[in-house]
mmCIF file of C-alpha atoms in Angstrom:
data_model
loop_
_atom_site.group_PDB
_atom_site.id
_atom_site.type_symbol
_atom_site.label_atom_id
_atom_site.label_comp_id
_atom_site.label_asym_id
_atom_site.label_seq_id
_atom_site.Cartn_x
_atom_site.Cartn_y
_atom_site.Cartn_z
ATOM 1 C CA MET A 1 4.254 -7.382 31.830
ATOM 2 C CA SER A 2 1.318 -8.927 29.986
ATOM 3 C CA LEU A 3 -2.362 -9.915 31.204
ATOM 4 C CA ASP A 4 -3.321 -13.121 30.964
ATOM 5 C CA LYS A 5 -6.928 -14.460 30.782
ATOM 6 C CA ASP A 6 -7.366 -15.084 34.251
ATOM 7 C CA ASP A 7 -6.245 -11.081 35.112
ATOM 8 C CA ILE A 8 -8.559 -10.085 32.875
ATOM 9 C CA ARG A 9 -11.687 -12.666 34.164
ATOM 10 C CA ALA A 10 -10.884 -10.711 37.529
ATOM 11 C CA ALA A 11 -11.097 -7.438 35.896
ATOM 12 C CA VAL A 12 -14.544 -8.547 34.785
ATOM 13 C CA ALA A 13 -15.130 -9.834 38.706
ATOM 14 C CA SER A 14 -14.388 -6.639 39.917
ATOM 15 C CA ASN A 15 -16.027 -4.671 37.796
ATOM 16 C CA ILE A 16 -13.507 -2.731 35.949
ATOM 17 C CA LEU A 17 -14.339 -4.304 32.661
ATOM 18 C CA THR A 18 -17.649 -5.572 31.231
ATOM 19 C CA GLU A 19 -17.980 -8.681 29.501
ATOM 20 C CA PRO A 20 -18.105 -7.374 26.177
ATOM 21 C CA GLN A 21 -15.015 -5.700 26.689
ATOM 22 C CA ALA A 22 -13.115 -8.177 27.949
ATOM 23 C CA ALA A 23 -14.364 -10.352 25.354
ATOM 24 C CA SER A 24 -13.028 -7.792 22.850
ATOM 25 C CA LEU A 25 -9.546 -7.547 24.532
ATOM 26 C CA MET A 26 -8.862 -11.168 24.515
ATOM 27 C CA ALA A 27 -9.828 -11.499 21.091
ATOM 28 C CA LEU A 28 -7.595 -8.882 20.393
ATOM 29 C CA ALA A 29 -4.619 -10.426 22.197
ATOM 30 C CA ASP A 30 -5.180 -13.730 20.473
ATOM 31 C CA SER A 31 -5.187 -11.704 17.166
ATOM 32 C CA ARG A 32 -1.871 -10.457 18.200
ATOM 33 C CA ARG A 33 -0.043 -13.476 19.083
ATOM 34 C CA GLY A 34 -1.536 -15.145 16.153
ATOM 35 C CA THR A 35 -1.348 -13.239 13.430
ATOM 36 C CA ARG A 36 2.067 -13.432 12.575
ATOM 37 C CA GLU A 37 2.184 -17.223 12.374
ATOM 38 C CA ASN A 38 -0.993 -17.259 10.653
ATOM 39 C CA MET A 39 0.584 -15.098 7.689
ATOM 40 C CA ASP A 40 1.054 -17.498 4.168
ATOM 41 C CA GLY A 41 5.177 -17.847 4.387
ATOM 42 C CA LEU A 42 5.154 -15.024 7.322
ATOM 43 C CA ASP A 43 4.621 -12.656 4.334
ATOM 44 C CA GLU A 44 5.162 -8.725 5.110
ATOM 45 C CA PRO A 45 1.758 -7.002 5.772
ATOM 46 C CA PHE A 46 0.960 -4.498 3.163
ATOM 47 C CA GLU A 47 -2.575 -2.771 2.297
ATOM 48 C CA LEU A 48 -3.600 -0.159 0.245
ATOM 49 C CA PHE A 49 -7.150 -0.636 -0.256
ATOM 50 C CA ARG A 50 -9.424 -3.021 1.239
ATOM 51 C CA GLY A 51 -12.431 -3.163 -1.574
ATOM 52 C CA PHE A 52 -13.788 -1.379 -4.479
ATOM 53 C CA ASN A 53 -15.789 1.376 -2.462
ATOM 54 C CA GLU A 54 -12.391 2.926 -1.075
ATOM 55 C CA VAL A 55 -10.839 3.516 -4.928
ATOM 56 C CA PHE A 56 -14.894 4.830 -5.767
ATOM 57 C CA ILE A 57 -14.156 7.495 -2.946
ATOM 58 C CA VAL A 58 -10.241 8.193 -3.592
ATOM 59 C CA ILE A 59 -11.813 8.857 -7.296
ATOM 60 C CA GLY A 60 -14.546 11.225 -5.677
ATOM 61 C CA LEU A 61 -11.544 12.894 -3.371
ATOM 62 C CA VAL A 62 -9.359 13.635 -6.347
ATOM 63 C CA ILE A 63 -12.254 15.003 -8.600
ATOM 64 C CA LEU A 64 -13.511 16.947 -5.506
ATOM 65 C CA TYR A 65 -10.111 18.675 -4.754
ATOM 66 C CA SER A 66 -9.486 18.997 -8.342
ATOM 67 C CA GLY A 67 -12.936 21.260 -8.636
ATOM 68 C CA TRP A 68 -12.100 23.035 -5.800
ATOM 69 C CA MET A 69 -8.449 23.855 -7.097
ATOM 70 C CA GLY A 70 -10.063 25.039 -10.561
ATOM 71 C CA LEU A 71 -12.722 26.957 -8.531
ATOM 72 C CA THR A 72 -10.589 28.700 -6.294
ATOM 73 C CA GLY A 73 -7.776 29.365 -8.893
ATOM 74 C CA ILE A 74 -4.929 28.059 -6.169
ATOM 75 C CA ASN A 75 -3.653 25.257 -9.263
ATOM 76 C CA SER A 76 -0.208 27.164 -9.083
ATOM 77 C CA PHE A 77 0.783 27.395 -5.371
ATOM 78 C CA LEU A 78 4.313 27.964 -5.757
ATOM 79 C CA SER A 79 4.017 31.102 -7.986
ATOM 80 C CA ASP A 80 3.787 34.208 -7.392
ATOM 81 C CA ASN A 81 0.021 33.919 -7.826
ATOM 82 C CA ALA A 82 -0.098 32.620 -4.195
ATOM 83 C CA ASN A 83 -1.594 35.514 -2.332
ATOM 84 C CA GLY A 84 -3.939 35.990 0.885
ATOM 85 C CA SER A 85 -7.173 35.112 -0.905
ATOM 86 C CA ALA A 86 -4.789 31.812 -1.671
ATOM 87 C CA LEU A 87 -3.864 31.528 2.233
ATOM 88 C CA VAL A 88 -7.699 31.384 3.255
ATOM 89 C CA TYR A 89 -8.400 28.885 0.433
ATOM 90 C CA GLY A 90 -5.425 26.488 1.934
ATOM 91 C CA VAL A 91 -6.892 27.112 5.633
ATOM 92 C CA ILE A 92 -10.244 26.167 4.254
ATOM 93 C CA SER A 93 -8.799 22.832 2.610
ATOM 94 C CA VAL A 94 -6.916 22.009 5.771
ATOM 95 C CA VAL A 95 -10.303 22.399 7.913
ATOM 96 C CA VAL A 96 -12.105 20.159 5.409
ATOM 97 C CA THR A 97 -9.890 17.630 5.039
ATOM 98 C CA TYR A 98 -9.140 17.439 8.608
ATOM 99 C CA ALA A 99 -13.073 16.762 8.935
ATOM 100 C CA LEU A 100 -12.871 14.239 5.899
ATOM 101 C CA THR A 101 -9.981 12.190 7.814
ATOM 102 C CA ARG A 102 -12.003 12.141 10.928
ATOM 103 C CA TYR A 103 -14.689 10.726 8.949
ATOM 104 C CA PHE A 104 -13.420 8.017 6.845
ATOM 105 C CA THR A 105 -10.093 7.324 9.297
ATOM 106 C CA LEU A 106 -11.843 7.268 12.621
ATOM 107 C CA GLN A 107 -15.160 6.063 12.108
ATOM 108 C CA ARG A 108 -14.987 4.230 8.820
ATOM 109 C CA ARG A 109 -11.652 2.667 9.288
ATOM 110 C CA MET A 110 -10.950 3.009 5.595
ATOM 111 C CA VAL A 111 -7.436 2.989 3.659
ATOM 112 C CA ALA A 112 -7.451 4.231 0.537
ATOM 113 C CA PRO A 113 -8.892 7.112 1.150
ATOM 114 C CA SER A 114 -6.948 8.039 4.645
ATOM 115 C CA ILE A 115 -3.789 7.740 2.135
ATOM 116 C CA MET A 116 -5.288 9.785 -0.158
ATOM 117 C CA LEU A 117 -6.697 12.404 2.516
ATOM 118 C CA VAL A 118 -2.910 12.684 3.270
ATOM 119 C CA VAL A 119 -1.623 13.603 0.012
ATOM 120 C CA LEU A 120 -4.338 16.225 0.398
ATOM 121 C CA MET A 121 -3.438 17.703 3.649
ATOM 122 C CA GLY A 122 0.184 18.004 2.257
ATOM 123 C CA LEU A 123 -0.775 19.931 -0.485
ATOM 124 C CA SER A 124 -2.896 22.260 1.451
ATOM 125 C CA GLY A 125 0.253 22.445 3.850
ATOM 126 C CA LEU A 126 2.373 23.940 0.594
ATOM 127 C CA GLN A 127 -1.033 26.032 -0.572
ATOM 128 C CA ILE A 128 -0.509 27.654 2.999
ATOM 129 C CA GLY A 129 3.224 27.806 3.000
ATOM 130 C CA ALA A 130 3.680 29.486 -0.552
ATOM 131 C CA SER A 131 1.068 31.654 -0.080
ATOM 132 C CA LEU A 132 2.656 32.856 3.335
ATOM 133 C CA ALA A 133 6.139 32.954 1.600
ATOM 134 C CA ASN A 134 4.959 34.966 -1.382
ATOM 135 C CA LEU A 135 3.176 37.773 1.391
ATOM 136 C CA PHE A 136 6.623 37.786 3.205
ATOM 137 C CA GLY A 137 8.751 38.798 -0.342
ATOM 138 C CA PHE A 138 9.938 34.814 -0.412
ATOM 139 C CA ASP A 139 10.632 33.564 -4.036
ATOM 140 C CA GLY A 140 12.660 30.670 -5.387
ATOM 141 C CA ALA A 141 14.562 28.372 -3.458
ATOM 142 C CA SER A 142 13.848 30.430 0.023
ATOM 143 C CA MET A 143 9.815 29.784 -1.390
ATOM 144 C CA ILE A 144 9.669 26.297 -1.777
ATOM 145 C CA ALA A 145 12.142 25.343 1.131
ATOM 146 C CA PHE A 146 9.291 27.640 3.817
ATOM 147 C CA ALA A 147 6.321 25.879 1.773
ATOM 148 C CA ALA A 148 8.083 22.144 1.915
ATOM 149 C CA THR A 149 9.011 22.956 5.917
ATOM 150 C CA LEU A 150 5.185 24.396 6.882
ATOM 151 C CA SER A 151 3.723 21.194 4.768
ATOM 152 C CA THR A 152 6.043 18.946 6.784
ATOM 153 C CA LEU A 153 5.191 20.370 10.185
ATOM 154 C CA LEU A 154 1.568 20.040 8.983
ATOM 155 C CA LEU A 155 1.893 16.343 7.950
ATOM 156 C CA GLY A 156 3.749 15.792 11.400
ATOM 157 C CA ALA A 157 0.905 17.320 13.695
ATOM 158 C CA PHE A 158 -1.555 15.272 11.108
ATOM 159 C CA TYR A 159 0.301 11.655 11.722
ATOM 160 C CA PHE A 160 0.230 12.551 15.767
ATOM 161 C CA VAL A 161 -3.354 12.819 15.472
ATOM 162 C CA PHE A 162 -4.518 10.204 13.205
ATOM 163 C CA ARG A 163 -1.648 8.073 12.991
ATOM 164 C CA ILE A 164 -1.636 7.185 9.458
ATOM 165 C CA PRO A 165 1.439 4.978 8.655
ATOM 166 C CA VAL A 166 1.866 6.699 4.680
ATOM 167 C CA THR A 167 2.221 10.283 6.407
ATOM 168 C CA VAL A 168 5.694 9.505 7.424
ATOM 169 C CA PHE A 169 6.749 8.598 3.995
ATOM 170 C CA PHE A 170 5.678 12.391 2.935
ATOM 171 C CA ILE A 171 7.311 13.912 6.016
ATOM 172 C CA ALA A 172 10.514 12.284 5.269
ATOM 173 C CA LEU A 173 9.890 13.620 1.423
ATOM 174 C CA GLY A 174 8.957 17.058 3.005
ATOM 175 C CA VAL A 175 12.272 17.057 5.136
ATOM 176 C CA PHE A 176 14.500 15.915 1.967
ATOM 177 C CA VAL A 177 12.718 18.568 -0.483
ATOM 178 C CA ALA A 178 13.303 21.379 2.384
ATOM 179 C CA THR A 179 17.034 20.437 2.768
ATOM 180 C CA GLY A 180 17.881 20.440 -0.532
ATOM 181 C CA ALA A 181 16.113 23.962 -1.187
ATOM 182 C CA LEU A 182 17.778 25.493 1.879
ATOM 183 C CA VAL A 183 21.012 24.013 0.252
ATOM 184 C CA VAL A 184 19.939 26.090 -3.162
ATOM 185 C CA GLN A 185 19.380 29.140 -1.048
ATOM 186 C CA GLY A 186 23.183 28.952 0.512
ATOM 187 C CA GLY A 187 24.395 29.336 -2.876
ATOM 188 C CA VAL A 188 25.232 25.791 -3.892
ATOM 189 C CA ASN A 189 24.151 24.968 -7.482
ATOM 190 C CA THR A 190 20.908 23.872 -8.416
ATOM 191 C CA PRO A 191 21.370 20.051 -8.957
ATOM 192 C CA SER A 192 20.385 17.786 -11.695
ATOM 193 C CA VAL A 193 18.702 13.978 -10.899
ATOM 194 C CA SER A 194 22.042 12.336 -10.427
ATOM 195 C CA ASP A 195 23.283 15.056 -8.194
ATOM 196 C CA PHE A 196 21.459 13.475 -5.465
ATOM 197 C CA PHE A 197 22.635 10.270 -6.158
ATOM 198 C CA MET A 198 26.434 10.409 -7.481
ATOM 199 C CA LEU A 199 28.874 11.032 -4.512
ATOM 200 C CA THR A 200 31.350 11.330 -7.050
ATOM 201 C CA ASN A 201 29.293 14.738 -8.405
ATOM 202 C CA ASN A 202 29.910 18.118 -7.129
ATOM 203 C CA GLY A 203 28.101 19.480 -4.377
ATOM 204 C CA PRO A 204 26.483 18.263 -1.059
ATOM 205 C CA TYR A 205 23.482 16.621 -2.414
ATOM 206 C CA ALA A 206 24.354 12.855 -2.470
ATOM 207 C CA TYR A 207 25.617 13.456 1.111
ATOM 208 C CA ILE A 208 22.622 14.640 2.324
ATOM 209 C CA THR A 209 20.649 12.133 0.659
ATOM 210 C CA ILE A 210 22.701 9.277 2.284
ATOM 211 C CA ILE A 211 22.312 10.853 5.515
ATOM 212 C CA LEU A 212 18.826 11.678 5.367
ATOM 213 C CA GLY A 213 18.294 7.988 4.327
ATOM 214 C CA LEU A 214 20.395 6.519 7.028
ATOM 215 C CA ILE A 215 18.126 8.701 9.635
ATOM 216 C CA GLY A 216 15.176 7.287 8.115
ATOM 217 C CA LEU A 217 16.314 3.747 8.437
ATOM 218 C CA PHE A 218 17.084 4.279 12.241
ATOM 219 C CA ILE A 219 13.353 5.644 12.658
ATOM 220 C CA ALA A 220 12.065 2.979 10.543
ATOM 221 C CA MET A 221 14.198 0.032 12.688
ATOM 222 C CA ARG A 222 12.543 2.046 15.869
ATOM 223 C CA PHE A 223 9.276 1.303 14.624
ATOM 224 C CA ASP A 224 9.733 -2.025 13.599
ATOM 225 C CA MET A 225 11.549 -3.291 16.612
ATOM 226 C CA SER A 226 8.369 -1.737 18.802
ATOM 227 C CA ASP A 227 6.256 -4.185 16.791
ATOM 228 C CA PRO A 228 8.190 -7.399 15.839
ATOM 229 C CA HIS A 229 4.580 -9.494 14.990
ATOM 230 C CA ARG A 230 3.686 -6.493 12.868
ATOM 231 C CA VAL A 231 0.337 -6.252 13.444
ATOM 232 C CA THR A 232 0.192 -2.459 14.612
ATOM 233 C CA ARG A 233 0.167 0.951 12.781
ATOM 234 C CA ARG A 234 3.876 1.355 13.902
ATOM 235 C CA ALA A 235 4.707 -1.283 11.768
ATOM 236 C CA SER A 236 2.961 -0.286 8.883
ATOM 237 C CA SER A 237 4.944 3.367 9.375
ATOM 238 C CA GLY A 238 8.130 1.387 9.577
ATOM 239 C CA PHE A 239 7.528 0.084 6.203
ATOM 240 C CA TRP A 240 6.756 3.653 4.376
ATOM 241 C CA LEU A 241 9.812 4.652 6.139
ATOM 242 C CA HIS A 242 11.838 1.749 4.474
ATOM 243 C CA VAL A 243 10.243 2.633 1.135
ATOM 244 C CA ILE A 244 11.794 6.073 1.264
ATOM 245 C CA ALA A 245 15.026 4.930 3.038
ATOM 246 C CA ALA A 246 16.054 2.170 1.144
ATOM 247 C CA PRO A 247 16.652 4.067 -2.612
ATOM 248 C CA ALA A 248 18.187 6.792 -0.724
ATOM 249 C CA ILE A 249 21.213 4.577 0.930
ATOM 250 C CA VAL A 250 21.113 1.882 -1.520
ATOM 251 C CA ASN A 251 20.974 3.810 -4.990
ATOM 252 C CA THR A 252 23.559 6.791 -3.992
ATOM 253 C CA VAL A 253 26.461 3.901 -3.015
ATOM 254 C CA ALA A 254 25.368 1.921 -5.972
ATOM 255 C CA LEU A 255 24.960 4.017 -8.705
ATOM 256 C CA THR A 256 28.319 5.980 -7.645
ATOM 257 C CA LEU A 257 30.185 2.597 -8.224
ATOM 258 C CA LEU A 258 28.653 1.884 -11.510
ATOM 259 C CA GLU A 259 29.426 5.280 -12.421
ATOM 260 C CA SER A 260 33.007 4.889 -11.228
ATOM 261 C CA GLY A 261 33.684 1.812 -13.441
ATOM 262 C CA GLY A 262 36.023 -0.360 -12.903
ATOM 263 C CA VAL A 263 36.642 -4.391 -11.891
ATOM 264 C CA LEU A 264 37.423 -3.403 -8.298
ATOM 265 C CA ASN A 265 34.138 -0.774 -8.050
ATOM 266 C CA GLN A 266 32.123 -3.667 -9.715
ATOM 267 C CA ILE A 267 33.401 -6.212 -7.231
ATOM 268 C CA ILE A 268 32.593 -3.904 -4.377
ATOM 269 C CA LEU A 269 29.204 -3.205 -5.870
ATOM 270 C CA LEU A 270 28.259 -7.142 -5.902
ATOM 271 C CA ALA A 271 29.359 -6.975 -2.427
ATOM 272 C CA PHE A 272 27.347 -4.286 -0.917
ATOM 273 C CA LEU A 273 24.123 -5.380 -2.993
ATOM 274 C CA ALA A 274 24.454 -8.491 -0.948
ATOM 275 C CA ILE A 275 24.927 -7.029 2.051
ATOM 276 C CA MET A 276 22.456 -5.228 1.733
ATOM 277 C CA ALA A 277 20.003 -8.345 0.838
ATOM 278 C CA ILE A 278 21.043 -10.078 3.758
ATOM 279 C CA PHE A 279 20.553 -6.914 5.914
ATOM 280 C CA ALA A 280 16.576 -7.025 4.317
ATOM 281 C CA ILE A 281 16.561 -10.319 4.854
ATOM 282 C CA ILE A 282 17.409 -10.090 8.662
ATOM 283 C CA ILE A 283 15.166 -7.525 9.145
ATOM 284 C CA ASP A 284 12.739 -8.853 7.164
ATOM 285 C CA ARG A 285 11.511 -6.132 4.944
ATOM 286 C CA ARG A 286 11.227 -7.184 1.391
ATOM 287 C CA SER A 287 10.136 -3.186 0.905
ATOM 288 C CA PHE A 288 13.905 -2.086 1.689
ATOM 289 C CA LEU A 289 15.301 -4.446 -0.627
ATOM 290 C CA VAL A 290 12.562 -3.892 -3.697
ATOM 291 C CA ALA A 291 12.580 0.238 -2.999
ATOM 292 C CA GLY A 292 16.073 -0.109 -2.992
ATOM 293 C CA ILE A 293 16.795 -2.128 -6.165
ATOM 294 C CA GLY A 294 13.734 -0.684 -8.061
ATOM 295 C CA TYR A 295 15.009 2.660 -7.725
ATOM 296 C CA ILE A 296 18.510 1.600 -9.154
ATOM 297 C CA VAL A 297 16.702 -0.515 -12.262
ATOM 298 C CA ALA A 298 15.052 3.148 -12.858
ATOM 299 C CA LEU A 299 17.853 4.988 -12.397
ATOM 300 C CA ALA A 300 20.289 2.687 -14.213
ATOM 301 C CA ILE A 301 17.960 3.151 -17.327
ATOM 302 C CA THR A 302 18.681 6.706 -17.421
ATOM 303 C CA VAL A 303 22.104 6.780 -15.891
ATOM 304 C CA LEU A 304 23.903 3.952 -17.479
ATOM 305 C CA ASP A 305 22.524 3.783 -21.335
ATOM 306 C CA GLY A 306 23.756 0.670 -22.588
ATOM 307 C CA ASN A 307 24.825 -1.155 -19.503
ATOM 308 C CA ALA A 308 21.499 -1.033 -17.755
ATOM 309 C CA ALA A 309 20.381 -4.410 -19.464
ATOM 310 C CA ILE A 310 22.767 -6.366 -17.755
ATOM 311 C CA VAL A 311 22.450 -4.814 -14.695
ATOM 312 C CA ILE A 312 19.183 -5.222 -14.946
ATOM 313 C CA LEU A 313 19.037 -8.878 -15.750
ATOM 314 C CA ILE A 314 21.026 -9.609 -12.562
ATOM 315 C CA LEU A 315 19.306 -7.836 -10.276
ATOM 316 C CA GLY A 316 15.510 -9.650 -11.693
ATOM 317 C CA LEU A 317 17.073 -13.107 -10.972
ATOM 318 C CA GLY A 318 18.493 -11.965 -7.635
ATOM 319 C CA LEU A 319 15.046 -11.091 -6.783
ATOM 320 C CA VAL A 320 13.265 -13.961 -8.200
ATOM 321 C CA PHE A 321 15.728 -16.483 -5.875
ATOM 322 C CA LEU A 322 15.189 -14.474 -2.611
ATOM 323 C CA GLY A 323 11.399 -14.104 -3.510
ATOM 324 C CA ALA A 324 11.105 -17.775 -3.982
ATOM 325 C CA LYS A 325 13.724 -18.762 -0.779
ATOM 326 C CA TRP A 326 12.849 -15.988 1.364
ATOM 327 C CA GLU A 327 11.577 -17.941 4.357
ATOM 328 C CA GLY A 328 14.145 -20.701 4.431
ATOM 329 C CA LEU A 329 17.422 -18.375 3.957
ATOM 330 C CA ARG A 330 16.147 -15.909 6.810
ATOM 331 C CA ALA A 331 15.611 -18.537 8.800
ATOM 332 C CA ARG A 332 19.076 -20.148 8.432
ATOM 333 C CA ILE A 333 21.273 -16.776 8.829
ATOM 334 C CA MET A 334 18.922 -15.742 11.671
ATOM 335 C CA ASP A 335 19.850 -19.659 13.248
ATOM 336 C CA ALA A 336 23.762 -19.004 12.152
ATOM 337 C CA LEU A 337 23.923 -15.361 13.540
ATOM 338 C CA PRO A 338 25.389 -14.826 16.913
ATOM 339 C CA SER A 339 23.233 -12.878 19.903
ATOM 340 C CA PHE A 340 23.315 -9.563 19.445
ATOM 341 C CA PRO A 341 21.155 -6.507 21.143
ATOM 342 C CA GLY A 342 17.957 -6.100 19.322
ATOM 343 C CA LYS A 343 17.876 -9.409 17.958
ATOM 344 C CA ASP A 344 15.129 -10.783 19.777
ATOM 345 C CA LYS A 345 13.024 -7.823 19.098
ATOM 346 C CA LEU A 346 13.252 -8.774 15.268
ATOM 347 C CA PRO A 347 10.590 -10.548 13.472
ATOM 348 C CA PRO A 348 10.504 -14.585 14.507
ATOM 349 C CA TRP A 349 11.869 -16.915 12.120
ATOM 350 C CA GLY A 350 11.901 -20.518 11.384
ATOM 351 C CA LEU A 351 7.844 -20.536 12.176
ATOM 352 C CA THR A 352 7.474 -22.410 8.897
ATOM 353 C CA GLU A 353 9.116 -25.218 7.140
ATOM 354 C CA THR A 354 10.941 -24.078 3.969
ATOM 355 C CA SER A 355 13.205 -25.965 2.472
ATOM 356 C CA LEU A 356 16.238 -24.782 0.146
#
């Protein structure tokens, strides 16, 4: 049930709201209704900074933390140097980062400094986790698992307080690292990079990658469908989860098929990439497609050697076409699809006249 302007005026008359509050509320409602429609081509919202002053502050934060690391000697927080003193320094880092976040995020509403402070909070969590792990006698994979888990929990609490969207990216990354380290601790061989993306390789790592990717995609869709017009931080949180979920899913399947070779696998690969492209269009997430394809390009160069060029060429042609015709393609696909659960919670389509 939503409030209209008559309800807001009635609230003012009943002294529930002041006139300035009512004006702000109506402006917010108008903005939420109009933001999506006023976007150029229904573009996907994305923002890293709002001005060079934010970049200036980020540089200052990096230098500040680097100086702190050098002064306290916590430049190797996943080694045997992590001790009781490092634990205290880590706690101090958390407290200072929290205070800075209250200022730059809650008061100044700055984007880039907030992102950097999330990174610093994650590093501080690793510092504390590694120190505690060392005091408990953990080492190797068990230390990494303990530090990554503690850092992830700390970032979860940080997100609960400040709701900085990029935090979910690092939470997901922390879960991935902690899970992999636990598997190594359980006796499985230490993985190479390809083990995380090749289902044909020995070990469970590629299966862990794709399972965690699917979980991340599910949570990202929950964020997206709670805010189809993408005007709140929930949609931005969904964006960052798509960035990490997409490569986990797309790369694992695509690179496995590429590595297997054969005409049949190549046909299946083309069909899979087409399905992923259609899925990205339906959910209106260019980030999902770009993240997945982008990592395929990077890993194809590493894994496929001489065959990488043709793969990159085909992917490039596909991305250019989709970028040019995205809105029109989406409108036609969505109109052609029958009604299904959640369709009405996806971003609107057909709001602009875009021809194919």
